[in-house]
Coordinates of C-alpha atoms and ligand atoms in Angstrom, one line a residue:
M1 CA -14.3 18.3 -18.6
K2 CA -12.7 20.9 -16.4
N3 CA -9.5 19.9 -14.8
R4 CA -10.8 19.6 -11.3
H5 CA -13.5 17.5 -12.4
R6 CA -10.9 15.2 -14.1
L7 CA -9.4 14.5 -10.8
E8 CA -12.7 13.4 -9.4
H9 CA -13.5 11.3 -12.4
D10 CA -10.1 9.6 -11.9
L11 CA -10.8 8.9 -8.2
N12 CA -14.1 7.6 -9.1
F13 CA -12.7 5.0 -11.6
L14 CA -9.7 4.0 -9.2
T15 CA -12.1 3.3 -6.4
S16 CA -14.7 1.8 -8.7
P17 CA -15.9 -1.9 -8.8
Q18 CA -14.2 -2.1 -12.0
A19 CA -10.8 -1.6 -10.5
A20 CA -12.0 -4.1 -7.8
G21 CA -9.2 -3.1 -5.2
R22 CA -6.3 -2.9 -7.9
L23 CA -4.6 -5.9 -6.4
S24 CA -1.4 -6.6 -8.5
G25 CA -1.8 -9.2 -11.2
T26 CA -5.7 -9.1 -11.2
A27 CA -8.1 -7.8 -14.0
G28 CA -8.8 -4.9 -11.9
A29 CA -5.3 -3.7 -11.8
H30 CA -5.0 -4.5 -15.5
R31 CA -7.9 -2.3 -16.3
T32 CA -6.5 0.4 -14.0
A33 CA -3.0 0.2 -15.8
H34 CA -4.8 0.7 -19.2
Y35 CA -6.9 3.6 -17.9
L36 CA -3.9 5.4 -16.7
K37 CA -1.8 4.7 -19.8
A38 CA -4.8 6.2 -22.0
E39 CA -4.6 9.3 -19.9
L40 CA -1.0 9.8 -20.3
D41 CA -1.4 9.1 -24.1
S42 CA -4.1 11.8 -24.3
L43 CA -1.7 14.3 -22.6
G44 CA 1.0 13.8 -25.1
F45 CA 3.3 11.4 -23.1
D46 CA 5.1 8.6 -24.8
S47 CA 3.7 5.9 -22.7
A48 CA 4.5 2.1 -22.3
L49 CA 3.6 -0.7 -19.9
Q50 CA 6.8 -1.9 -18.1
P51 CA 6.6 -5.6 -17.2
V52 CA 7.2 -6.4 -13.5
G53 CA 6.9 -9.6 -11.8
V54 CA 5.3 -9.2 -8.4
P55 CA 5.4 -11.9 -5.7
A56 CA 2.4 -11.7 -3.6
A57 CA -0.2 -13.8 -1.5
R58 CA -3.8 -13.9 -2.7
L59 CA -7.0 -15.4 -1.5
T60 CA -8.7 -17.3 -4.3
S61 CA -11.9 -17.6 -2.4
T62 CA -13.5 -16.9 0.9
P63 CA -11.6 -18.3 3.9
R64 CA -13.5 -20.6 6.4
L65 CA -13.1 -21.1 10.1
I66 CA -15.5 -23.5 11.9
V67 CA -15.0 -24.5 15.5
G68 CA -17.3 -26.8 17.1
T69 CA -20.8 -25.7 15.9
Q70 CA -19.6 -22.1 15.2
T71 CA -19.0 -20.6 11.9
F72 CA -16.8 -17.4 12.0
S73 CA -16.7 -14.5 9.7
P74 CA -13.6 -13.7 7.7
R75 CA -12.0 -10.1 8.1
R76 CA -14.3 -9.4 11.1
D77 CA -13.6 -12.3 13.4
F78 CA -10.3 -13.7 11.9
A79 CA -7.8 -12.8 9.1
E80 CA -5.1 -14.5 7.3
L81 CA -1.6 -13.4 8.1
T82 CA 0.0 -13.7 4.7
A83 CA 3.6 -12.9 5.5
L84 CA 3.9 -16.0 8.0
S85 CA 1.3 -18.3 6.7
A86 CA 0.7 -20.9 4.1
G87 CA -2.6 -21.8 2.6
G88 CA -4.4 -25.1 3.2
F89 CA -7.3 -27.2 4.4
V90 CA -7.0 -28.2 8.1
N91 CA -9.6 -30.6 10.0
S92 CA -8.2 -31.2 13.4
Q93 CA -8.6 -30.6 17.1
L94 CA -8.2 -27.2 18.9
L95 CA -5.5 -27.0 21.5
V96 CA -5.5 -23.9 23.8
V97 CA -2.0 -23.0 24.6
R98 CA -1.2 -21.2 27.9
E99 CA 2.2 -20.2 29.0
D100 CA 2.0 -22.3 32.3
D101 CA 0.4 -25.4 30.8
L102 CA 2.4 -28.6 31.3
L103 CA 2.1 -30.3 28.0
R104 CA 4.3 -33.0 26.5
P105 CA 5.5 -32.7 22.9
E106 CA 3.1 -35.4 21.6
D107 CA 0.0 -33.4 23.0
F108 CA 0.7 -30.8 20.3
K109 CA 1.1 -32.9 17.1
G110 CA -1.5 -32.2 14.4
K111 CA -3.4 -29.8 16.5
V112 CA -4.7 -26.2 15.8
F113 CA -2.9 -24.2 18.4
L114 CA -4.7 -21.2 19.8
I115 CA -2.5 -18.5 21.5
L116 CA -5.0 -17.0 23.8
V117 CA -2.8 -14.3 25.4
R118 CA 0.2 -12.7 23.8
P119 CA 2.8 -12.4 26.7
Q120 CA 5.2 -9.5 26.9
G121 CA 7.9 -9.5 24.3
F122 CA 5.6 -11.9 22.2
N123 CA 7.5 -12.6 18.9
L124 CA 5.0 -13.9 16.3
A125 CA 7.5 -15.1 13.8
E126 CA 9.4 -17.1 16.5
T127 CA 6.1 -18.4 17.8
V128 CA 5.0 -19.6 14.2
N129 CA 8.5 -21.3 13.9
A130 CA 8.0 -23.1 17.4
A131 CA 4.5 -24.2 16.3
V132 CA 5.7 -25.8 13.1
E133 CA 8.5 -27.6 15.1
L134 CA 6.0 -29.0 17.5
G135 CA 3.9 -30.3 14.4
A136 CA 1.0 -27.9 14.7
A137 CA -1.5 -28.1 11.9
A138 CA -2.4 -24.5 12.1
L139 CA -1.9 -21.5 14.5
L140 CA -4.5 -19.0 15.8
V141 CA -3.3 -15.9 17.5
E142 CA -5.5 -13.5 19.5
H143 CA -5.2 -10.1 18.0
G144 CA -7.3 -7.5 19.7
E145 CA -10.8 -6.1 18.8
P146 CA -10.4 -4.2 15.6
Q147 CA -13.5 -3.1 13.7
W148 CA -11.9 -4.9 10.6
F149 CA -8.7 -6.8 10.5
H150 CA -6.1 -5.2 8.3
K151 CA -5.5 -6.9 5.1
T152 CA -2.0 -7.8 3.9
V153 CA -0.6 -9.3 0.6
Y154 CA 2.9 -9.9 1.6
S155 CA 4.1 -13.3 0.6
G156 CA 6.3 -15.4 2.9
K157 CA 7.6 -18.9 3.2
G158 CA 5.1 -20.1 6.0
K159 CA 4.5 -23.8 6.3
I160 CA 1.0 -23.9 8.2
P161 CA -2.0 -21.7 7.9
V162 CA -1.6 -18.8 10.6
L163 CA -4.7 -16.6 11.5
R164 CA -5.3 -13.8 13.6
V165 CA -8.5 -14.1 15.7
R166 CA -10.5 -11.6 17.6
T167 CA -9.8 -11.6 21.3
S168 CA -13.4 -12.0 22.5
I169 CA -13.6 -15.0 20.0
A170 CA -10.4 -16.5 21.3
E171 CA -11.7 -16.3 24.8
E172 CA -15.0 -18.1 23.8
L173 CA -12.9 -20.8 22.0
A174 CA -10.8 -21.3 25.2
H175 CA -13.9 -22.8 26.8
I176 CA -14.2 -25.5 24.1
N177 CA -10.6 -26.7 24.2
G178 CA -10.4 -29.9 22.1
A179 CA -13.4 -28.9 19.9
Q180 CA -13.1 -29.9 16.2
V181 CA -11.7 -27.2 13.9
E182 CA -12.4 -26.9 10.2
L183 CA -10.2 -24.2 8.6
D184 CA -9.8 -23.5 4.9
L185 CA -7.4 -20.8 3.9
P186 CA -7.2 -20.7 0.1
L187 CA -4.1 -18.5 0.0
D188 CA -2.2 -18.7 -3.3
R189 CA 1.4 -17.5 -3.2
A190 CA 2.9 -16.6 -6.7
T191 CA 5.0 -14.3 -8.6
R192 CA 2.5 -12.7 -11.1
P193 CA 3.0 -10.7 -14.4
C194 CA 2.1 -7.0 -13.5
N195 CA 3.0 -3.6 -15.1
N196 CA 4.3 -0.2 -14.2
V197 CA 2.5 2.5 -16.4
L198 CA 5.3 4.8 -17.6
G199 CA 4.8 8.1 -19.4
L200 CA 7.8 10.3 -20.8
L201 CA 7.6 13.8 -21.9
R202 CA 11.0 14.4 -23.7
N203 CA 12.2 18.0 -23.6
D204 CA 15.7 17.7 -25.0
S205 CA 17.5 17.7 -21.6
D206 CA 19.8 15.5 -19.7
F207 CA 17.8 16.1 -16.6
T208 CA 14.8 13.9 -15.9
F209 CA 12.5 14.6 -13.2
A210 CA 10.0 11.7 -12.2
L211 CA 6.5 11.8 -10.5
T212 CA 5.6 8.5 -9.1
A213 CA 2.8 6.8 -7.2
H214 CA 1.7 3.2 -6.6
Y215 CA -1.6 2.3 -8.1
D216 CA -1.9 -1.1 -6.6
H217 CA -3.8 -1.9 -3.5
L218 CA -5.1 -5.0 -1.8
G219 CA -7.9 -6.3 -3.8
D220 CA -11.7 -6.8 -2.9
D221 CA -12.4 -9.8 -0.8
S222 CA -15.6 -10.2 -2.5
E223 CA -18.3 -8.0 -3.9
N224 CA -19.6 -7.1 -0.5
V225 CA -16.2 -6.5 1.1
R226 CA -14.5 -3.9 -1.1
F227 CA -11.1 -2.6 -0.6
S228 CA -11.3 0.5 -2.6
G229 CA -7.9 1.9 -1.4
A230 CA -9.0 5.6 -1.9
F231 CA -6.3 7.1 0.3
D232 CA -3.9 4.2 -0.2
N233 CA -3.3 5.2 -3.0
A234 CA -6.0 6.4 -5.4
S235 CA -5.4 9.7 -4.0
G236 CA -1.7 9.7 -4.9
V237 CA -2.3 8.5 -8.4
A238 CA -5.0 10.9 -9.0
A239 CA -2.9 13.9 -7.7
I240 CA 0.1 12.8 -9.8
L241 CA -2.1 12.6 -12.9
Q242 CA -3.6 15.9 -12.3
T243 CA -0.1 17.4 -11.9
A244 CA 0.9 15.7 -15.1
R245 CA -2.0 17.6 -16.8
E246 CA -0.9 20.9 -15.5
L247 CA 2.7 20.4 -16.4
A248 CA 2.1 18.9 -19.9
K249 CA 0.7 22.4 -20.8
E250 CA 4.0 24.0 -20.0
K251 CA 7.3 24.3 -21.8
L252 CA 9.5 22.5 -19.3
P253 CA 13.4 22.5 -19.2
F254 CA 13.6 18.8 -18.2
N255 CA 12.2 15.6 -19.3
L256 CA 9.1 14.6 -17.2
L257 CA 8.7 10.9 -16.5
V258 CA 5.3 10.0 -14.8
A259 CA 5.4 6.4 -13.3
F260 CA 2.4 4.6 -11.8
L261 CA 3.8 1.7 -9.9
T262 CA 2.7 -1.9 -9.3
G263 CA 3.5 -4.2 -6.4
E264 CA 4.0 -1.7 -3.7
E265 CA 1.8 -3.5 -1.3
S266 CA 3.7 -6.7 -1.3
G267 CA 7.4 -5.3 -1.3
L268 CA 7.8 -2.2 -3.5
W269 CA 8.4 -4.5 -6.6
G270 CA 7.2 -1.8 -9.2
A271 CA 9.7 0.9 -7.7
K272 CA 12.5 -1.6 -7.6
Q273 CA 11.9 -2.5 -11.4
L274 CA 11.7 1.3 -12.3
I275 CA 14.9 2.1 -10.6
T276 CA 16.9 -0.9 -12.1
H277 CA 15.3 -0.4 -15.5
P278 CA 14.5 3.3 -16.1
P279 CA 13.6 4.4 -19.6
V280 CA 16.0 7.3 -19.3
P281 CA 18.3 7.9 -16.3
I282 CA 16.3 9.5 -13.6
S283 CA 17.7 12.6 -11.9
A284 CA 15.2 13.2 -9.1
I285 CA 11.9 11.8 -8.0
I286 CA 8.8 12.8 -6.1
N287 CA 6.7 10.0 -4.8
L288 CA 3.2 10.5 -3.4
D289 CA 1.7 8.0 -1.2
G290 CA -1.6 8.9 0.6
I291 CA -3.1 12.3 0.6
G292 CA -6.6 13.7 1.5
S293 CA -7.0 12.2 5.0
E294 CA -7.6 15.7 6.6
P295 CA -10.0 18.5 5.6
K296 CA -6.9 20.8 5.1
L297 CA -3.3 20.2 4.1
N298 CA -1.7 21.3 7.3
A299 CA 1.2 19.0 7.3
L300 CA 3.0 16.8 4.5
R301 CA 5.5 14.1 5.1
L302 CA 8.7 14.7 3.0
G303 CA 10.2 11.4 3.8
H304 CA 13.9 10.7 4.6
R305 CA 16.0 13.9 4.7
G306 CA 19.0 13.5 2.6
R307 CA 21.7 16.0 4.1
G308 CA 22.2 18.8 1.7
D309 CA 19.9 17.3 -0.7
P310 CA 18.7 20.3 -2.7
L311 CA 15.3 18.5 -3.6
A312 CA 14.6 18.1 0.1
E313 CA 15.4 21.8 0.7
L314 CA 13.3 22.8 -2.1
G315 CA 10.3 20.9 -1.1
E316 CA 10.5 22.1 2.5
S317 CA 10.7 25.8 1.3
V318 CA 7.6 25.3 -0.9
L319 CA 5.6 23.8 2.0
L320 CA 6.8 26.5 4.5
K321 CA 5.8 29.3 2.1
R322 CA 2.3 27.8 2.1
G323 CA 2.2 27.4 5.8
I324 CA 2.3 23.6 5.6
Q325 CA 4.3 21.9 8.1
A326 CA 7.1 19.7 6.8
Q327 CA 7.4 16.3 8.5
W328 CA 10.6 14.5 8.2
V329 CA 9.4 10.9 8.6
S330 CA 10.9 8.2 6.5
G331 CA 8.1 5.8 5.4
S332 CA 8.2 2.3 4.1
D333 CA 6.7 3.3 0.7
D334 CA 8.3 3.2 -2.6
S335 CA 10.4 6.3 -2.0
S336 CA 12.5 4.2 0.3
A337 CA 13.4 2.0 -2.8
F338 CA 14.5 5.0 -4.7
I339 CA 16.5 6.5 -1.8
S340 CA 18.3 3.3 -1.2
K341 CA 19.6 3.6 -4.8
G342 CA 20.9 7.1 -4.1
I343 CA 18.4 9.0 -6.3
P344 CA 17.3 12.4 -4.7
T345 CA 13.6 11.5 -3.7
L346 CA 10.9 13.3 -1.8
G347 CA 8.4 10.8 -0.3
L348 CA 5.4 12.9 -0.1
G349 CA 2.2 11.9 1.9
Q350 CA -0.1 12.8 4.7
Q351 CA 0.6 11.1 7.8
P352 CA -2.7 9.4 8.8
T353 CA -3.6 10.1 12.3
G354 CA -6.4 9.1 14.7
Q355 CA -9.4 7.5 12.8
A356 CA -7.6 7.8 9.3
R357 CA -4.9 5.7 10.7
S358 CA -7.4 2.8 11.7
V359 CA -8.9 2.7 8.3
M360 CA -5.6 1.9 6.6
H361 CA -5.7 -1.5 4.7
T362 CA -9.5 -2.1 5.7
P363 CA -12.6 -1.6 3.7
L364 CA -13.1 1.6 5.5
D365 CA -10.5 3.4 3.3
S366 CA -13.1 4.6 1.0
L367 CA -13.9 7.6 -1.3
E368 CA -16.4 9.1 1.2
L369 CA -13.7 9.8 3.7
L370 CA -11.4 11.6 1.3
H371 CA -11.0 15.3 1.4
L372 CA -11.0 16.5 -2.3
E373 CA -9.9 20.0 -1.4
T374 CA -6.9 18.6 0.4
I375 CA -5.9 16.6 -2.6
H376 CA -6.3 19.9 -5.0
Q377 CA -3.8 21.6 -2.6
G378 CA -1.4 18.8 -2.9
V379 CA -1.6 19.1 -6.6
E380 CA -0.6 22.8 -6.2
V381 CA 2.3 21.9 -4.1
L382 CA 3.6 19.4 -6.6
V383 CA 3.2 21.9 -9.5
E384 CA 5.0 24.4 -7.6
I385 CA 7.8 22.2 -6.7
A386 CA 8.1 21.2 -10.3
R387 CA 8.0 24.8 -11.4
S388 CA 10.7 25.7 -8.9
I389 CA 12.9 22.9 -10.4
S390 CA 12.3 24.7 -13.7
E391 CA 13.5 27.9 -12.5
I392 CA 16.7 26.3 -11.2
Q393 CA 17.2 24.6 -14.6
K394 CA 16.5 27.9 -16.5
E395 CA 19.0 29.7 -14.5
K396 CA 21.7 27.1 -15.5
N397 CA 23.2 27.2 -12.0
H398 CA 21.3 24.2 -11.2
V399 CA 22.7 21.8 -8.5
Y400 CA 21.4 18.6 -10.2
A401 CA 23.5 18.6 -13.5
K402 CA 25.7 15.7 -13.8
Ligands
ZN1 ZN1 -0.8 0.2 1.6

């Protein structure tokens, strides 16, 4: 198979029903890890699965919300808010909470609160705490009119079920204050055994250059509601793998470590594990999170700018030479975990704008929206940065040597 076609093959697998949205700790993520490991093996890398415990929240079945006689549709009409919510089953009365209502504390006890309007300066975490103190059984919060509600898998210490609800539905519910609510949020919060996929190509050097990308995503809701995570981050994984294929053919003056990371979506757990337990000391890292959202690679996020960091300067010069705008935006992706440990890191990715931004963490982030040509351009950039590092290494006046 031609190299370009390999990348398409990888993207097809990563976004397939077999990978099932690649949620950390699921069979889909496990299959993905083995697929990536086999690819690294075939390229001559010394590969291994690195165990990582990933705390995350996960739906074990489809959530239900019935108010009065109406049944609402998960992800479309309402969605779980994993970071602030507990799972649970609630059968109680609806209580619409308005700012100017005169309610006694006993009016709240055991009810399902509905926040109909979020006032200016609304703080969700504080509101959840207040609802818990008042003895709420669950909390519903109006949250706009998205096509799909964003999915999250962050796990928090919430004590009651908390749901976001479509504004138009919240307004309907306001007319049936006091109606019976049946709410089932099968949310399981646990630390699960997961794996980073590591591949090392040793070249008898004390310099190790790492290419990383997270392979986990949010997991399918059901067969019909798939979260294929094409941009986030099948694109980055496929581009890094393709870059590894190109570089494996060359005699490199450094060790090359490729790491496909788990647990990014619930808190950068794979990145933290890699950086505290690297197979060899890591000298510099390029992380790629999200590429292919636009038809052309006009701009690329380089991440946090480390003052005088030669890797950052190098990355910027490669982009500028190709007419690609360098954006200095620090993300909340895995690169921030590496930077916080002081490792020279480029956090590459395309900044999704407009339509591309609203598809993030929804079923709309699918393969059909990806621009393959842009991903191929990204691979060229990665290969060129790696080769430039090679040149610096060869000239022996490299700035990275310890
Ligand atoms: Zn994500």
